[in-house]
Amino acid sequence: ADRAPENFSSQFAYGRAAFEAGDTTAARSALEKAAALAPVDGDGSPRGLLAEIAEKAGDTAKARAELRALLAHDHENVGAARRLATLALNANATDDADFALRLVADLDPFDANVHAALGKREMARGRVDAAIIEFQAALALNPATLAEAHTDLGEALLAANRKEEARKEAVAAMLAAPGFARAQDLMLAASRK
């Protein structure tokens, strides 16, 4: 790698070997050179490994930046998009979260959790109609947390002043989990005139 600083394969191979040996300083240096030489797709790319190094070091902002750079060249890498979504949601990095969640939903449209997360992001942005669509998609995919899915949709419907539909979702949520407090709160709020 020292003798061939402009050779992608040499830099990447050395960076990967240093990473596997636990020498993150040498790995980072070689992988950054490799990434500058050629944008390569896949989790095993220089950017993917740089993101992993940054994440292990606790630098989630750097990890997110590396994953965004990876996804700029590898638009179908659902694994990297999921990693970015998780890091972004945990850090409350809304731009990265919106980008990553939308990409995951496009690549894996049958992921109920992603549609639910997108619905929550849309609610936070005040886009109630878009949130309703995402929550309906999540519910149609038979999520593991059925009561929560019905309640999410009901709360969005209530925000859209569609009280009767919100009440129906509250009932469905309480049928799925009778003691679910959010569903009970939704029922009370939807029943007020």
PDB file of C-alpha atoms in Angstrom:
ATOM      1  CA  ALA A   1       0.000   0.000   0.000  1.00  0.00           C
ATOM      2  CA  ASP A   2       2.894   2.376   0.743  1.00  0.00           C
ATOM      3  CA  ARG A   3       4.453   1.589  -2.649  1.00  0.00           C
ATOM      4  CA  ALA A   4       1.170   2.073  -4.505  1.00  0.00           C
ATOM      5  CA  PRO A   5      -0.656   5.014  -2.912  1.00  0.00           C
ATOM      6  CA  GLU A   6      -2.754   5.573  -6.068  1.00  0.00           C
ATOM      7  CA  ASN A   7      -3.862   1.946  -6.370  1.00  0.00           C
ATOM      8  CA  PHE A   8      -7.383   1.341  -5.131  1.00  0.00           C
ATOM      9  CA  SER A   9      -6.959  -2.415  -4.697  1.00  0.00           C
ATOM     10  CA  SER A  10      -3.798  -2.023  -2.624  1.00  0.00           C
ATOM     11  CA  GLN A  11      -5.307   0.647  -0.386  1.00  0.00           C
ATOM     12  CA  PHE A  12      -8.555  -1.224   0.073  1.00  0.00           C
ATOM     13  CA  ALA A  13      -6.880  -4.573   0.763  1.00  0.00           C
ATOM     14  CA  TYR A  14      -4.541  -2.982   3.308  1.00  0.00           C
ATOM     15  CA  GLY A  15      -7.372  -1.027   4.914  1.00  0.00           C
ATOM     16  CA  ARG A  16      -9.537  -4.122   5.221  1.00  0.00           C
ATOM     17  CA  ALA A  17      -6.644  -6.164   6.666  1.00  0.00           C
ATOM     18  CA  ALA A  18      -5.830  -3.425   9.184  1.00  0.00           C
ATOM     19  CA  PHE A  19      -9.519  -3.203  10.118  1.00  0.00           C
ATOM     20  CA  GLU A  20      -9.725  -6.951  10.684  1.00  0.00           C
ATOM     21  CA  ALA A  21      -6.520  -6.788  12.765  1.00  0.00           C
ATOM     22  CA  GLY A  22      -8.039  -4.045  14.923  1.00  0.00           C
ATOM     23  CA  ASP A  23      -5.695  -1.256  13.779  1.00  0.00           C
ATOM     24  CA  THR A  24      -8.353   1.363  13.127  1.00  0.00           C
ATOM     25  CA  THR A  25      -5.876   4.203  12.596  1.00  0.00           C
ATOM     26  CA  ALA A  26      -4.101   2.430   9.737  1.00  0.00           C
ATOM     27  CA  ALA A  27      -7.418   1.113   8.427  1.00  0.00           C
ATOM     28  CA  ARG A  28      -8.991   4.567   8.388  1.00  0.00           C
ATOM     29  CA  SER A  29      -6.042   6.082   6.513  1.00  0.00           C
ATOM     30  CA  ALA A  30      -5.946   3.401   3.833  1.00  0.00           C
ATOM     31  CA  LEU A  31      -9.725   3.224   3.478  1.00  0.00           C
ATOM     32  CA  GLU A  32     -10.001   6.997   3.077  1.00  0.00           C
ATOM     33  CA  LYS A  33      -7.415   6.815   0.272  1.00  0.00           C
ATOM     34  CA  ALA A  34      -9.318   3.955  -1.345  1.00  0.00           C
ATOM     35  CA  ALA A  35     -12.647   5.796  -1.056  1.00  0.00           C
ATOM     36  CA  ALA A  36     -11.128   8.870  -2.693  1.00  0.00           C
ATOM     37  CA  LEU A  37      -9.800   6.746  -5.557  1.00  0.00           C
ATOM     38  CA  ALA A  38     -13.024   4.933  -6.416  1.00  0.00           C
ATOM     39  CA  PRO A  39     -16.579   4.875  -5.065  1.00  0.00           C
ATOM     40  CA  VAL A  40     -17.293   1.179  -4.652  1.00  0.00           C
ATOM     41  CA  ASP A  41     -20.684  -0.327  -3.870  1.00  0.00           C
ATOM     42  CA  GLY A  42     -21.542  -2.634  -1.018  1.00  0.00           C
ATOM     43  CA  ASP A  43     -21.139  -2.911   2.725  1.00  0.00           C
ATOM     44  CA  GLY A  44     -17.591  -4.145   2.179  1.00  0.00           C
ATOM     45  CA  SER A  45     -16.681  -0.931   0.398  1.00  0.00           C
ATOM     46  CA  PRO A  46     -14.252   1.565   1.935  1.00  0.00           C
ATOM     47  CA  ARG A  47     -17.185   3.786   2.943  1.00  0.00           C
ATOM     48  CA  GLY A  48     -18.990   0.893   4.632  1.00  0.00           C
ATOM     49  CA  LEU A  49     -15.903   0.007   6.653  1.00  0.00           C
ATOM     50  CA  LEU A  50     -15.237   3.672   7.476  1.00  0.00           C
ATOM     51  CA  ALA A  51     -18.808   3.938   8.757  1.00  0.00           C
ATOM     52  CA  GLU A  52     -18.280   0.864  10.912  1.00  0.00           C
ATOM     53  CA  ILE A  53     -15.029   2.287  12.340  1.00  0.00           C
ATOM     54  CA  ALA A  54     -16.711   5.606  13.133  1.00  0.00           C
ATOM     55  CA  GLU A  55     -19.709   3.883  14.698  1.00  0.00           C
ATOM     56  CA  LYS A  56     -17.488   1.738  16.941  1.00  0.00           C
ATOM     57  CA  ALA A  57     -15.614   4.883  17.982  1.00  0.00           C
ATOM     58  CA  GLY A  58     -18.907   6.524  18.924  1.00  0.00           C
ATOM     59  CA  ASP A  59     -18.734   9.119  16.138  1.00  0.00           C
ATOM     60  CA  THR A  60     -22.222   8.624  14.771  1.00  0.00           C
ATOM     61  CA  ALA A  61     -22.122  11.851  12.749  1.00  0.00           C
ATOM     62  CA  LYS A  62     -19.096  10.551  10.833  1.00  0.00           C
ATOM     63  CA  ALA A  63     -20.733   7.123  10.463  1.00  0.00           C
ATOM     64  CA  ARG A  64     -23.851   8.760   9.016  1.00  0.00           C
ATOM     65  CA  ALA A  65     -21.746  10.844   6.616  1.00  0.00           C
ATOM     66  CA  GLU A  66     -19.921   7.740   5.385  1.00  0.00           C
ATOM     67  CA  LEU A  67     -23.181   5.860   4.896  1.00  0.00           C
ATOM     68  CA  ARG A  68     -24.681   8.795   2.966  1.00  0.00           C
ATOM     69  CA  ALA A  69     -21.566   8.811   0.762  1.00  0.00           C
ATOM     70  CA  LEU A  70     -21.891   5.063   0.234  1.00  0.00           C
ATOM     71  CA  LEU A  71     -25.577   5.384  -0.655  1.00  0.00           C
ATOM     72  CA  ALA A  72     -24.781   8.149  -3.147  1.00  0.00           C
ATOM     73  CA  HIS A  73     -23.128   5.452  -5.283  1.00  0.00           C
ATOM     74  CA  ASP A  74     -24.997   2.351  -4.136  1.00  0.00           C
ATOM     75  CA  HIS A  75     -28.672   3.309  -4.281  1.00  0.00           C
ATOM     76  CA  GLU A  76     -29.923  -0.224  -3.669  1.00  0.00           C
ATOM     77  CA  ASN A  77     -27.953  -1.019  -0.518  1.00  0.00           C
ATOM     78  CA  VAL A  78     -30.829  -1.619   1.873  1.00  0.00           C
ATOM     79  CA  GLY A  79     -28.439  -2.757   4.632  1.00  0.00           C
ATOM     80  CA  ALA A  80     -26.585   0.560   4.588  1.00  0.00           C
ATOM     81  CA  ALA A  81     -29.879   2.455   4.428  1.00  0.00           C
ATOM     82  CA  ARG A  82     -31.161   0.567   7.480  1.00  0.00           C
ATOM     83  CA  ARG A  83     -27.930   1.307   9.370  1.00  0.00           C
ATOM     84  CA  LEU A  84     -28.232   4.978   8.460  1.00  0.00           C
ATOM     85  CA  ALA A  85     -31.884   5.064   9.540  1.00  0.00           C
ATOM     86  CA  THR A  86     -31.069   3.526  12.923  1.00  0.00           C
ATOM     87  CA  LEU A  87     -28.143   5.872  13.564  1.00  0.00           C
ATOM     88  CA  ALA A  88     -30.137   8.900  12.417  1.00  0.00           C
ATOM     89  CA  LEU A  89     -33.218   8.096  14.495  1.00  0.00           C
ATOM     90  CA  ASN A  90     -31.078   7.514  17.588  1.00  0.00           C
ATOM     91  CA  ALA A  91     -29.281  10.838  17.036  1.00  0.00           C
ATOM     92  CA  ASN A  92     -32.470  12.713  16.069  1.00  0.00           C
ATOM     93  CA  ALA A  93     -30.792  13.612  12.761  1.00  0.00           C
ATOM     94  CA  THR A  94     -33.991  14.297  10.860  1.00  0.00           C
ATOM     95  CA  ASP A  95     -32.559  14.830   7.363  1.00  0.00           C
ATOM     96  CA  ASP A  96     -30.632  11.556   7.450  1.00  0.00           C
ATOM     97  CA  ALA A  97     -33.609   9.750   9.009  1.00  0.00           C
ATOM     98  CA  ASP A  98     -36.020  11.013   6.344  1.00  0.00           C
ATOM     99  CA  PHE A  99     -33.617  10.077   3.534  1.00  0.00           C
ATOM    100  CA  ALA A 100     -32.818   6.632   4.923  1.00  0.00           C
ATOM    101  CA  LEU A 101     -36.376   5.673   5.858  1.00  0.00           C
ATOM    102  CA  ARG A 102     -37.704   6.684   2.451  1.00  0.00           C
ATOM    103  CA  LEU A 103     -34.936   4.689   0.747  1.00  0.00           C
ATOM    104  CA  VAL A 104     -35.650   1.594   2.866  1.00  0.00           C
ATOM    105  CA  ALA A 105     -39.382   1.906   2.152  1.00  0.00           C
ATOM    106  CA  ASP A 106     -38.646   2.123  -1.569  1.00  0.00           C
ATOM    107  CA  LEU A 107     -36.287  -0.872  -1.489  1.00  0.00           C
ATOM    108  CA  ASP A 108     -38.342  -2.986   0.923  1.00  0.00           C
ATOM    109  CA  PRO A 109     -41.964  -1.831   0.683  1.00  0.00           C
ATOM    110  CA  PHE A 110     -43.183  -4.712   2.870  1.00  0.00           C
ATOM    111  CA  ASP A 111     -41.424  -3.526   6.037  1.00  0.00           C
ATOM    112  CA  ALA A 112     -44.205  -2.429   8.397  1.00  0.00           C
ATOM    113  CA  ASN A 113     -41.757  -0.916  10.898  1.00  0.00           C
ATOM    114  CA  VAL A 114     -40.308   1.418   8.289  1.00  0.00           C
ATOM    115  CA  HIS A 115     -43.760   2.630   7.239  1.00  0.00           C
ATOM    116  CA  ALA A 116     -44.634   3.228  10.893  1.00  0.00           C
ATOM    117  CA  ALA A 117     -41.400   5.181  11.406  1.00  0.00           C
ATOM    118  CA  LEU A 118     -42.090   7.206   8.270  1.00  0.00           C
ATOM    119  CA  GLY A 119     -45.591   7.928   9.529  1.00  0.00           C
ATOM    120  CA  LYS A 120     -44.166   9.230  12.800  1.00  0.00           C
ATOM    121  CA  ARG A 121     -41.674  11.391  10.901  1.00  0.00           C
ATOM    122  CA  GLU A 122     -44.497  12.802   8.773  1.00  0.00           C
ATOM    123  CA  MET A 123     -46.556  13.565  11.895  1.00  0.00           C
ATOM    124  CA  ALA A 124     -43.551  15.364  13.419  1.00  0.00           C
ATOM    125  CA  ARG A 125     -43.315  17.462  10.255  1.00  0.00           C
ATOM    126  CA  GLY A 126     -47.045  18.267  10.395  1.00  0.00           C
ATOM    127  CA  ARG A 127     -47.828  16.333   7.227  1.00  0.00           C
ATOM    128  CA  VAL A 128     -50.891  14.498   8.536  1.00  0.00           C
ATOM    129  CA  ASP A 129     -52.190  13.201   5.188  1.00  0.00           C
ATOM    130  CA  ALA A 130     -48.802  11.674   4.354  1.00  0.00           C
ATOM    131  CA  ALA A 131     -48.658  10.163   7.851  1.00  0.00           C
ATOM    132  CA  ILE A 132     -52.074   8.562   7.375  1.00  0.00           C
ATOM    133  CA  ILE A 133     -50.882   6.901   4.172  1.00  0.00           C
ATOM    134  CA  GLU A 134     -47.762   5.533   5.884  1.00  0.00           C
ATOM    135  CA  PHE A 135     -49.713   4.279   8.908  1.00  0.00           C
ATOM    136  CA  GLN A 136     -52.267   2.613   6.627  1.00  0.00           C
ATOM    137  CA  ALA A 137     -49.415   0.901   4.785  1.00  0.00           C
ATOM    138  CA  ALA A 138     -47.913  -0.282   8.070  1.00  0.00           C
ATOM    139  CA  LEU A 139     -51.271  -1.632   9.220  1.00  0.00           C
ATOM    140  CA  ALA A 140     -51.894  -3.418   5.902  1.00  0.00           C
ATOM    141  CA  LEU A 141     -48.622  -5.309   6.415  1.00  0.00           C
ATOM    142  CA  ASN A 142     -49.923  -6.954   9.607  1.00  0.00           C
ATOM    143  CA  PRO A 143     -47.325  -5.542  12.035  1.00  0.00           C
ATOM    144  CA  ALA A 144     -46.266  -7.356  15.190  1.00  0.00           C
ATOM    145  CA  THR A 145     -47.550  -4.477  17.336  1.00  0.00           C
ATOM    146  CA  LEU A 146     -51.107  -4.321  16.046  1.00  0.00           C
ATOM    147  CA  ALA A 147     -52.468  -2.145  18.860  1.00  0.00           C
ATOM    148  CA  GLU A 148     -49.740   0.422  18.326  1.00  0.00           C
ATOM    149  CA  ALA A 149     -50.329   0.439  14.560  1.00  0.00           C
ATOM    150  CA  HIS A 150     -54.056   1.063  14.996  1.00  0.00           C
ATOM    151  CA  THR A 151     -53.339   3.788  17.545  1.00  0.00           C
ATOM    152  CA  ASP A 152     -50.773   5.484  15.292  1.00  0.00           C
ATOM    153  CA  LEU A 153     -53.321   5.579  12.479  1.00  0.00           C
ATOM    154  CA  GLY A 154     -56.083   6.711  14.840  1.00  0.00           C
ATOM    155  CA  GLU A 155     -54.008   9.588  16.178  1.00  0.00           C
ATOM    156  CA  ALA A 156     -53.239  10.738  12.640  1.00  0.00           C
ATOM    157  CA  LEU A 157     -56.913  10.510  11.710  1.00  0.00           C
ATOM    158  CA  LEU A 158     -57.825  12.516  14.803  1.00  0.00           C
ATOM    159  CA  ALA A 159     -55.257  15.154  13.815  1.00  0.00           C
ATOM    160  CA  ALA A 160     -57.026  15.311  10.444  1.00  0.00           C
ATOM    161  CA  ASN A 161     -60.322  15.834  12.340  1.00  0.00           C
ATOM    162  CA  ARG A 162     -61.663  12.472  11.182  1.00  0.00           C
ATOM    163  CA  LYS A 163     -63.019  11.558  14.610  1.00  0.00           C
ATOM    164  CA  GLU A 164     -65.283   8.650  13.677  1.00  0.00           C
ATOM    165  CA  GLU A 165     -62.462   6.876  11.854  1.00  0.00           C
ATOM    166  CA  ALA A 166     -60.141   7.625  14.779  1.00  0.00           C
ATOM    167  CA  ARG A 167     -62.661   6.030  17.182  1.00  0.00           C
ATOM    168  CA  LYS A 168     -62.779   2.902  15.009  1.00  0.00           C
ATOM    169  CA  GLU A 169     -58.992   2.633  15.155  1.00  0.00           C
ATOM    170  CA  ALA A 170     -59.086   3.099  18.937  1.00  0.00           C
ATOM    171  CA  VAL A 171     -61.586   0.249  19.228  1.00  0.00           C
ATOM    172  CA  ALA A 172     -59.447  -1.988  17.013  1.00  0.00           C
ATOM    173  CA  ALA A 173     -56.388  -1.143  19.122  1.00  0.00           C
ATOM    174  CA  MET A 174     -58.209  -1.925  22.367  1.00  0.00           C
ATOM    175  CA  LEU A 175     -59.432  -5.225  20.943  1.00  0.00           C
ATOM    176  CA  ALA A 176     -55.824  -6.123  20.140  1.00  0.00           C
ATOM    177  CA  ALA A 177     -54.549  -4.974  23.562  1.00  0.00           C
ATOM    178  CA  PRO A 178     -57.310  -4.063  26.050  1.00  0.00           C
ATOM    179  CA  GLY A 179     -55.026  -2.256  28.494  1.00  0.00           C
ATOM    180  CA  PHE A 180     -53.147  -0.171  25.898  1.00  0.00           C
ATOM    181  CA  ALA A 181     -53.152   3.321  27.432  1.00  0.00           C
ATOM    182  CA  ARG A 182     -52.548   5.217  24.185  1.00  0.00           C
ATOM    183  CA  ALA A 183     -55.604   3.553  22.641  1.00  0.00           C
ATOM    184  CA  GLN A 184     -57.713   4.490  25.640  1.00  0.00           C
ATOM    185  CA  ASP A 185     -56.483   8.086  25.434  1.00  0.00           C
ATOM    186  CA  LEU A 186     -57.270   8.108  21.720  1.00  0.00           C
ATOM    187  CA  MET A 187     -60.800   6.861  22.405  1.00  0.00           C
ATOM    188  CA  LEU A 188     -61.374   9.643  24.935  1.00  0.00           C
ATOM    189  CA  ALA A 189     -59.968  12.312  22.630  1.00  0.00           C
ATOM    190  CA  ALA A 190     -61.944  11.073  19.605  1.00  0.00           C
ATOM    191  CA  SER A 191     -65.171  10.957  21.665  1.00  0.00           C
ATOM    192  CA  ARG A 192     -64.996  14.609  22.696  1.00  0.00           C
ATOM    193  CA  LYS A 193     -67.219  16.962  20.781  1.00  0.00           C
TER     194      LYS A 193
END
